[in-house]
Amino acid sequence: MTVTELVSYEDALTTYDPVMGLEVHVELGTKTKMFCGCSTSLGADANSQTCPTCLGMPGSLPVVNAVGVESAVKIGLALNCSIAEWCRFARKNYFYPDMPKNFQTSQYDEPIAFDGYLDVQLEDGEIFRVEIERAHMEEDTGKSTHVGGATGRIHGASHSLLDYNRAGIPLIEIVTKPIQGAGERAPEVAKAYVAELRELIKALGVSEARMEMGQMRCDVNLSLRPKGVEKFGTRSETKNVNSLRSVERAARFEIQRHAAVLSSGGTIVQETRHFHEEDGSTTPGRIKEEAEDYRYFPEPDLVPVAPSREWVEELRKGLPELPRVRRNRLREEWGVSEHDMQSILNAGAVDLIVATTEAGADSAAARKWWMGELARRANEDGTDLAALAITPEQVARVAALVAEGSLNDKLARQTIEGVLAGEGDPDTVVEKRGLKVVSDEGALGKAVDEAIESNAAIADKIRGGKVAAAGALVGAVMKATRGQADAARVRELILEKLGVEG
Amino acid sequence: MADLIKLTAAETAAKIAAGEVTAVEVTEAHLARIEAVDEKVHAFLHVDREGALAQARAVDAKRERGEKLGPLAGVPLALKDIFTTEGIPTTVGSKILEGWIPPYDATVTKRLKAADVVILGKTNMDEFAMGSSTENSAYGPTGNPWDLTRIPGGSGGGSSAALAAYEAPLAIGTDTGGSIRQPAAVTGTVGVKPTYGAVSRYGMVAFSSSLDQGGPCARTVLDAALLHEAIAGHDELDSTSIDAPVPPVVEAARNGDVKGMRVGVVKEFSGEGYQAGVMQRFNESVELLRELGAEIVEISCPSFDLALSAYYLIAPSECSSNLARFDAMRYGLRVGDDGTRSAEDVTALTREAGFGPEVKRRVMLGTYALSSGYYDAYYGSAQKVRTLITQDFEKAFEQVDVLISPTTPTTAFPIGERADDPMAMYLADLCTIPTNLAGNAAMSLPCGLAPEDGLPVGLQIIAPAMADDRLYKVGAAVEAAFTARWGHPLLEEAPSL
Amino acid sequence: MPGITREEVAHLARLARLELKDEELDHFAGQLDDIIGAVARVSEVADQDVPPTSHPLPLTNVMRPDVVRPSLTPEQALSGAPAQEQQRFKVPQILGEE
Ligand SMILES: [Mg+2]
Ligand SMILES: [Zn+2]
């Protein structure tokens, strides 16, 4: 690996203006593959979800998955694209062992959706419009395992093993127009765009878009041009950048690398580059002797797709509220700042909080638990909030118990801990652990009497008007009841018994 | 037993249904015939003796149980080796698929089985259906039963030779540029290219997807119709399959008649390159049709001139892509995998060793035609020609019910004569190609022997798309009139093997 | 149209993954040149304002419902594999030795 001398990010941006192109592939969540009826469910035995069609066997033929087309139209509409009145599939011809037919059934000059945009919101609330060139339908490849080399890498492997279960799973490729004018915020825009697109895809219900599972993959194309220059520079194409953070880092790295090459009088080679998670760098891919010539032509085994305008309008009507619009609405409803809303989004807590409020909790309580105790736990466990063993309904129940005074914060935390530990729902945990606030006035009165008795000096101060000293007695009572008392009520009782106005 | 192999499919089925003969007896008679003559003819690449007998026994058992038998139950058939057959080798005439046993049946295979047709085996063909002589088979040529030193046509030479040699009364072919009709013409048999989309392509190894069409081959027009009906119809596994009722082909074949029909003679299919004896028989056919009450109209289809050129761009382009899957990774031949070579090198070595020269030629031609910088001039223009040819047909069918022409410009040529002259070979399909480009239907049936060489001449009848029944209506009338004139079916004049 | 050269044939052969022998390159160069010379006539219509026909039938929107159909068994899927390992297709190294 060659060490690349980088120019500092700030220096790069004083001289150059970055232009980006982002290509995102989304695996749809259809039940079957794009062109055959094989299941797409995860975790199946190798090559157990294959048929003549997705294995590219002689004589086999493709038939288009209707839900695949519908999903493509929905994505197109949500991205404010025009939907083609008539379009075709095309064959993209190139040889690769993970591609059974040695052509990918894709779309070429007639994508199903084109000319759209997606408004993305940056951390400070600024809206940046990313223009969409096209969204088209295609199919995924099989999965290869490389054997015999170092750590399963393709380089130096003695042979590879192919599992075609993934071959033929529907993909939607979404390509932006050149993103210009983002300046130093280009990496942030890239990240925000991919994040927004992911939210959108999830909201449409067409894919879970889990980047860590490869359900959403991003290629970052980047070039620099000297400030004030109109013409684009030569671009590099960084492939398979598969997390939000990586998208930002890859863009940043390439800006610095390009600047270094250009500043030292070098020229950028148009090439494919690989991104490295470990250090955020990119390295060149294999240099091809000759330019790829994909020899696209209309797929003769499939007939054209001509979405009727009525159907397109019907789908448009059924679109859910766009994630950004929804977030802004929720932000206002909840009365939180842009910054807080961003944190909620980053934590993956928006839908959880909404579900919790729908289960009866007030939004402040829902936010408090998900962004507090639960976020801390998820962080400790290294998992997503959504993956925690607690449901929004259960969180809402905890909030309800607090609201009615049955639990205080400390007890509520213990209740949540119990739910997360698999001890049952909140009521069961409260019951089993005996966490209910001591509200029995007799028992509480007794505890208060005892506290006054054993802290006579403090009690006198209070009687003498130093109401603030009551805190010490409250502490004593809470200690005696192992926290299971409602502190506010305890204070009331102390003051009452000592004959002082609160 | 000798009688059994000369029966038509319709007669055979009737005798089996009536209990005059068993399906096993019929099958055994054909297997014996294959045993006796196929060493000379080489129509078959694989004979499935056991499978055929098992199928025949099942038909006999059905009859014994009193179940109603279909119109082709128990009739033996020769299946072109381009259709996948579960458990039975499918080679497409290529070394690259030698030994491949598909794990699935083509839709045509399934429908034949469902119709209780007895599949005797798989027939020889030009490799990947690329050729007009069956000389491009990796497994050696097939002889024409009329003269074993001559070609039986191609690519489906095995299927037509099997019919002409009485090895089977029915066969299945595929027609991309004439591969059913041209073999039928040169062997004195009947072959039909149905409307594109009428017969499912699922499980039919693709040569040129937008042109390929499977169809029936037989010794009589009625037999072809019965087989047509058995294999045609919508298939949800083929996106290009027509979702409409099959035209009434059997009824048409049973009621041959041309009275009052307008028959167009395509002006462009004559002149230089057309053998005198072929034109003589063709002109007699025109006269015959007139006598039978048809009105003859001369029709000009000027764009047909460009058909051959368009075909030799479109078919190679599609095949260059269709054949990319033969890469030594998942099935078929693998050459040069010594542990040091890359997958890419192994693929290239395997394709070099596994494909014959005609396949390589077309794959390269197609690669060229699709490559950047050439696409518009070649592939793009060829598709425009396709539109023009379709428009010529449309205009013609506004004036006439069917068109006719010789099926091929010449009779069967000697094996080897055009083997290394691709352009000369390509001319054999001059008259058949426009139909493939436009997607409509056509038939070839015998119209006599060329006086100069005593070899069969084919008459081509062309109908609009979805009007396949017209072929049978006209074909049956012509067949009946010729048979009456000759006093017997033409095939009886073939020398015995 | 320009004549097709031996180098062009070699390039096409690489694109098409055919390890052609030297004598084949010469042979095919001649033949392809002849064929292309003959079929290039189609470009006569290049300027004509006619739509291209890519499909012989005027069908559109042929789709299937998103319903799972039975797959092959892995044994069937792999039955024709030149080599297999761990229920997967075993293929030569994807990148050649460098
Ligand atoms: Mg793509
Ligand atoms: Zn499949």
Tab-separated table of C-alpha atoms and ligand atoms in Angstrom, chain A residues 25 92 104 106 136 138 173, ligand 1:
chain	number	residue	atom	x	y	z
A	25	HIS	CA	-27.538	0.639	-4.453
A	92	LYS	CA	-24.882	-4.793	-19.110
A	104	GLN	CA	-26.402	-7.847	-15.379
A	106	SER	CA	-30.210	-3.495	-15.512
A	136	HIS	CA	-33.145	2.349	-12.057
A	138	GLU	CA	-31.290	-4.048	-11.598
A	173	GLU	CA	-29.515	2.131	-8.121
D	1	MG	MG	-25.492	-0.686	-11.052
